[in-house]
Short mmCIF file of C-alpha atoms in Angstrom, two decimals:
data_model
loop_
_atom_site.label_atom_id
_atom_site.label_comp_id
_atom_site.label_asym_id
_atom_site.label_seq_id
_atom_site.Cartn_x
_atom_site.Cartn_y
_atom_site.Cartn_z
CA MET A 1 0.00 0.00 0.00
CA THR A 2 1.23 3.47 -0.92
CA SER A 3 1.19 5.94 1.98
CA ILE A 4 0.59 9.63 1.33
CA VAL A 5 1.57 12.11 4.05
CA ILE A 6 0.11 15.62 3.76
CA PRO A 7 1.33 18.26 6.24
CA ALA A 8 -1.30 20.99 6.48
CA HIS A 9 -1.21 24.28 8.41
CA ASN A 10 -4.43 26.29 7.96
CA GLU A 11 -5.14 24.88 4.51
CA ALA A 12 -8.95 24.87 4.65
CA GLN A 13 -9.13 26.73 1.33
CA VAL A 14 -7.24 24.06 -0.62
CA ILE A 15 -7.08 20.72 1.21
CA GLY A 16 -10.42 19.54 -0.21
CA ARG A 17 -9.40 19.82 -3.85
CA LEU A 18 -6.22 17.81 -3.24
CA LEU A 19 -8.00 15.04 -1.33
CA ASP A 20 -10.79 14.80 -3.91
CA SER A 21 -8.20 14.39 -6.65
CA LEU A 22 -6.28 11.72 -4.73
CA LEU A 23 -9.41 9.74 -3.88
CA ALA A 24 -10.94 9.80 -7.36
CA ASP A 25 -10.46 6.65 -9.45
CA SER A 26 -8.46 4.82 -6.79
CA ALA A 27 -9.25 1.56 -5.02
CA GLU A 28 -10.08 1.62 -1.33
CA ASP A 29 -6.96 -0.33 -0.36
CA GLU A 30 -4.64 1.38 -2.85
CA THR A 31 -3.56 4.40 -0.82
CA ASP A 32 -3.18 5.24 2.85
CA ILE A 33 -3.69 9.00 3.25
CA VAL A 34 -2.56 10.78 6.42
CA VAL A 35 -3.29 14.50 6.81
CA VAL A 36 -1.28 16.05 9.62
CA CYS A 37 -2.91 19.27 10.78
CA ASN A 38 -0.14 21.18 12.52
CA GLY A 39 -1.10 24.18 14.62
CA CYS A 40 -4.30 24.69 12.65
CA THR A 41 -6.81 27.33 13.74
CA ASP A 42 -9.20 26.88 10.81
CA ASP A 43 -11.38 24.06 9.40
CA THR A 44 -8.59 22.01 7.81
CA ALA A 45 -9.15 18.99 10.08
CA ARG A 46 -12.93 19.05 9.65
CA ILE A 47 -12.73 19.28 5.87
CA ALA A 48 -10.20 16.43 5.67
CA THR A 49 -12.22 14.24 8.04
CA ALA A 50 -15.34 14.79 5.93
CA ARG A 51 -13.66 12.92 3.05
CA GLY A 52 -14.36 9.68 4.91
CA PRO A 53 -12.42 6.79 6.43
CA ARG A 54 -9.82 6.62 3.66
CA VAL A 55 -8.34 9.85 5.04
CA ARG A 56 -6.86 9.68 8.52
CA VAL A 57 -6.40 13.01 10.27
CA VAL A 58 -3.68 13.57 12.86
CA GLU A 59 -3.58 16.84 14.80
CA ILE A 60 -0.50 18.25 16.50
CA PRO A 61 -0.36 21.60 18.33
CA VAL A 62 2.87 23.00 16.91
CA PRO A 63 2.79 24.77 13.50
CA SER A 64 5.83 22.99 12.06
CA LYS A 65 6.10 21.24 8.71
CA HIS A 66 9.06 19.16 9.91
CA ALA A 67 7.13 18.00 12.98
CA ALA A 68 4.12 17.26 10.76
CA LEU A 69 6.21 15.12 8.41
CA ARG A 70 7.62 13.14 11.33
CA ALA A 71 4.15 12.67 12.82
CA GLY A 72 2.92 11.53 9.43
CA ASP A 73 5.70 8.97 9.27
CA ASP A 74 4.67 7.66 12.68
CA HIS A 75 1.15 6.99 11.39
CA ALA A 76 1.84 5.97 7.78
CA ARG A 77 1.47 2.28 7.01
CA GLY A 78 3.29 1.53 3.78
CA PHE A 79 5.82 2.11 1.01
CA PRO A 80 6.38 3.66 -1.42
CA ARG A 81 5.62 6.85 0.49
CA LEU A 82 4.63 10.23 -0.88
CA TYR A 83 4.99 13.59 0.84
CA VAL A 84 2.52 16.06 -0.68
CA ASP A 85 2.04 19.75 0.08
CA ALA A 86 -1.59 20.60 0.80
CA ASP A 87 -1.76 23.44 -1.74
CA VAL A 88 -0.98 21.39 -4.86
CA VAL A 89 -3.20 19.05 -6.87
CA ILE A 90 -2.18 15.57 -7.98
CA GLY A 91 -4.33 12.63 -9.04
CA SER A 92 -4.36 8.92 -8.33
CA ALA A 93 -3.01 8.03 -11.78
CA ASP A 94 -0.05 10.34 -11.18
CA VAL A 95 0.58 8.64 -7.84
CA ARG A 96 0.73 5.26 -9.59
CA ALA A 97 3.18 6.63 -12.15
CA LEU A 98 5.43 7.98 -9.39
CA THR A 99 5.52 4.72 -7.44
CA GLU A 100 6.14 2.45 -10.42
CA PRO A 101 9.93 3.11 -10.67
CA LEU A 102 10.24 2.74 -6.88
CA ASP A 103 8.79 -0.78 -6.99
CA ASP A 104 11.64 -1.92 -9.26
CA ASP A 105 14.51 -2.93 -6.99
CA THR A 106 16.90 -3.10 -9.95
CA SER A 107 16.36 0.47 -11.18
CA GLY A 108 18.44 2.14 -8.48
CA VAL A 109 15.81 4.91 -8.24
CA LEU A 110 15.09 5.91 -4.65
CA ALA A 111 13.03 9.08 -5.15
CA THR A 112 10.67 10.41 -7.81
CA ALA A 113 8.70 13.58 -8.46
CA PRO A 114 6.14 14.67 -11.08
CA GLU A 115 6.38 17.19 -13.86
CA ARG A 116 5.06 20.60 -12.85
CA ARG A 117 2.11 22.38 -14.40
CA ILE A 118 2.04 26.03 -13.33
CA PRO A 119 -1.11 27.88 -14.47
CA LEU A 120 -0.10 31.49 -15.08
CA ALA A 121 -3.21 33.00 -16.67
CA SER A 122 -4.33 34.81 -13.49
CA CYS A 123 -0.87 36.12 -12.63
CA ALA A 124 0.58 39.60 -13.09
CA TRP A 125 2.75 39.94 -16.18
CA ARG A 126 6.01 40.09 -14.21
CA VAL A 127 5.10 36.86 -12.42
CA ARG A 128 4.38 35.18 -15.77
CA ALA A 129 7.69 36.45 -17.15
CA TYR A 130 9.57 35.18 -14.10
CA TYR A 131 8.15 31.66 -14.30
CA ARG A 132 8.74 31.33 -18.03
CA VAL A 133 12.43 31.68 -17.24
CA TRP A 134 12.44 29.75 -13.95
CA GLN A 135 10.82 26.67 -15.47
CA ARG A 136 13.53 26.44 -18.14
CA LEU A 137 16.51 26.48 -15.77
CA PRO A 138 18.49 23.19 -15.76
CA ALA A 139 18.45 22.78 -11.97
CA VAL A 140 14.72 23.46 -11.86
CA ARG A 141 13.97 20.95 -14.64
CA GLU A 142 16.14 18.22 -13.13
CA GLY A 143 15.66 18.68 -9.38
CA LEU A 144 12.84 17.24 -7.27
CA PHE A 145 12.20 20.54 -5.48
CA GLY A 146 9.51 23.13 -6.18
CA ARG A 147 6.92 20.49 -7.10
CA GLY A 148 5.17 19.99 -3.77
CA VAL A 149 5.44 16.20 -4.17
CA ILE A 150 8.22 13.72 -3.58
CA ALA A 151 7.87 9.93 -3.53
CA VAL A 152 10.43 7.61 -1.95
CA SER A 153 11.06 3.92 -1.58
CA LYS A 154 11.80 2.44 1.83
CA ALA A 155 15.53 2.95 1.23
CA GLY A 156 14.88 6.49 0.02
CA HIS A 157 12.85 7.21 3.13
CA ALA A 158 15.80 6.20 5.30
CA ARG A 159 17.87 8.81 3.45
CA LEU A 160 15.29 11.52 4.16
CA ALA A 161 14.85 10.51 7.78
CA ALA A 162 18.52 11.30 8.38
CA LEU A 163 18.15 14.92 7.25
CA PRO A 164 18.05 17.74 9.82
CA PRO A 165 14.96 19.96 10.02
CA LEU A 166 15.38 22.53 7.25
CA MET A 167 13.07 25.18 5.84
CA ALA A 168 13.82 24.07 2.26
CA ASP A 169 12.91 20.47 2.95
CA ASP A 170 12.20 19.74 -0.73
CA LEU A 171 15.56 21.14 -1.87
CA ALA A 172 17.37 19.19 0.86
CA ALA A 173 15.46 16.07 -0.15
CA SER A 174 16.41 16.51 -3.80
CA LEU A 175 20.07 17.02 -2.94
CA ALA A 176 20.05 13.93 -0.71
CA PHE A 177 19.94 11.76 -3.84
CA ALA A 178 22.51 11.46 -6.60
CA PRO A 179 21.20 12.23 -10.11
CA GLU A 180 20.96 8.53 -10.92
CA GLU A 181 18.94 7.91 -7.73
CA ARG A 182 16.23 10.47 -8.47
CA LEU A 183 13.80 10.68 -11.35
CA VAL A 184 11.31 13.24 -12.64
CA VAL A 185 8.51 11.08 -14.05
CA ASP A 186 7.09 12.57 -17.23
CA LYS A 187 3.91 10.47 -16.99
CA ALA A 188 3.03 12.13 -13.67
CA GLN A 189 1.92 15.73 -13.30
CA VAL A 190 1.22 18.05 -10.38
CA VAL A 191 -0.52 21.41 -10.54
CA VAL A 192 1.43 24.00 -8.56
CA GLN A 193 -0.35 27.30 -8.06
CA PRO A 194 2.02 30.27 -8.50
CA PRO A 195 1.79 33.57 -6.65
CA ARG A 196 -0.48 35.95 -8.51
CA THR A 197 1.17 39.25 -7.60
CA TRP A 198 4.70 40.62 -7.64
CA PRO A 199 4.81 41.20 -3.84
CA ASP A 200 3.73 37.60 -3.25
CA LEU A 201 6.37 36.35 -5.67
CA ILE A 202 8.99 38.32 -3.75
CA LYS A 203 7.78 36.72 -0.50
CA ARG A 204 8.41 33.30 -2.02
CA ARG A 205 11.80 34.31 -3.39
CA ILE A 206 12.93 35.74 -0.03
CA ARG A 207 11.89 32.48 1.63
CA ALA A 208 13.75 30.53 -1.05
CA ALA A 209 16.91 32.64 -0.60
CA VAL A 210 16.87 32.20 3.18
CA SER A 211 16.17 28.48 3.02
CA THR A 212 18.81 27.88 0.34
CA ALA A 213 21.38 29.59 2.55
CA GLN A 214 20.37 27.28 5.40
CA VAL A 215 20.74 24.18 3.21
CA GLU A 216 24.17 25.30 2.05
CA GLN A 217 25.30 25.83 5.65
CA HIS A 218 24.51 22.16 6.37
CA HIS A 219 26.71 20.85 3.55
CA GLN A 220 30.47 20.64 3.59
CA SER A 221 30.57 21.60 -0.10
CA PRO A 222 27.97 24.37 -0.55
CA GLU A 223 28.73 24.72 -4.25
CA GLU A 224 27.48 21.16 -4.73
CA ALA A 225 24.53 21.60 -2.36
CA SER A 226 22.60 24.30 -4.11
CA ALA A 227 20.24 24.90 -6.98
CA ARG A 228 21.38 28.46 -7.55
CA THR A 229 21.15 29.91 -11.04
CA SER A 230 24.40 30.98 -12.67
CA LYS A 231 24.97 33.80 -15.10
CA ALA A 232 25.92 31.17 -17.66
CA ASP A 233 22.49 29.54 -17.29
CA LEU A 234 20.73 32.80 -18.09
CA ILE A 235 23.02 33.62 -21.00
CA ALA A 236 22.39 30.18 -22.47
CA LEU A 237 18.63 30.70 -22.17
CA VAL A 238 18.72 34.02 -24.02
CA ARG A 239 20.98 32.65 -26.73
CA GLY A 240 18.63 29.72 -27.25
CA GLU A 241 15.43 31.76 -26.97
CA PRO A 242 16.06 35.49 -27.52
CA ARG A 243 12.39 36.26 -26.82
CA LEU A 244 13.07 35.46 -23.15
CA ILE A 245 15.24 38.55 -22.65
CA THR A 246 12.46 40.47 -20.86
CA GLY A 247 11.81 37.48 -18.63
CA VAL A 248 15.49 37.24 -17.74
CA VAL A 249 15.54 40.93 -16.75
CA VAL A 250 12.51 40.31 -14.51
CA PHE A 251 14.12 37.15 -13.10
CA VAL A 252 17.32 39.00 -12.20
CA ALA A 253 15.34 41.86 -10.65
CA ALA A 254 13.39 39.43 -8.46
CA ALA A 255 16.60 37.70 -7.41
CA LEU A 256 18.23 41.00 -6.40
CA VAL A 257 15.20 42.19 -4.43
CA ALA A 258 14.89 38.81 -2.71
CA ARG A 259 18.58 38.76 -1.85
CA ARG A 260 18.28 42.12 -0.12
CA GLY A 261 15.12 40.98 1.67
CA ALA A 262 16.76 37.78 2.85
CA ALA A 263 20.01 39.33 4.07
CA LYS A 264 18.75 40.31 7.53
CA ALA A 265 17.24 36.88 8.23
CA ILE A 266 20.41 35.12 7.06
CA ARG A 267 22.61 37.33 9.25
CA ALA A 268 20.35 36.62 12.23
CA GLN A 269 20.22 32.91 11.34
CA ASP A 270 16.43 33.22 11.33
CA PHE A 271 15.38 30.06 9.53
CA GLY A 272 11.99 29.77 11.20
CA THR A 273 10.02 32.73 9.84
CA TRP A 274 7.80 31.45 7.02
CA LEU A 275 6.68 34.09 4.52
CA ARG A 276 3.46 32.60 3.20
CA ASP A 277 1.94 33.53 -0.15
CA GLU A 278 -1.84 33.66 0.27
CA SER A 279 -2.61 34.72 -3.31
CA SER A 280 -1.94 31.23 -4.67
CA ARG A 281 -4.61 29.85 -2.32
CA GLN A 282 -7.39 31.98 -3.75
CA ASN A 283 -10.12 30.29 -5.78
#
């Protein structure tokens, strides 16, 4: 049985759509879904419970994603195991596609993630321009981070369990596996809602800059423990697709603003303040 762990902190607006997608077209004994409501003050637990006995709800008082993931592990029953953010949408067929490589002991694959679909129609033009560049970056295409979903085998889970609590848990998880041990499955897709406004995008980028710095501090070779974009990456993009020049200018501007916004938190070693983007949770 595949276990799906969903950490959820005040996700009443979005948890229902994810659970409905996971439950549709799946057998009763196919998936074991555990929603861990951490520090919730809204209706997240009630909405999840209303989906019936196939969804088990665990409530913990502390608003901590790391604590929620560990609590989910304590209650999950099987492998392969998926960790899914509450604000994305992924279906049962995609779950099957993600677990298929993990069931093959000869493949050497320990972790998988789906292709992203990022709907940009409702976003401000600068946000659209940013993501058109971001999605084309080599590290973004090849890494398991920024998808809101990661699936692991039992051996892959042991690798994740050894990681320290980090804000960028998905980046740390991706870097925990060598390229040949991780796989982006093109038959699986997840819908990741982007921020709709420029200020909300900057919130996300500040959080990403702070959390990336934290991940790098926990590795002996920071240059090998990052998904930072190089100048060469951007130059290669423009040479290959000259029409992206405006997007690259926007991308660089966002990076510079986020770097300034993150500097104080990094100096203070504040890796606990979570800048949440609410615009992506709007219907």
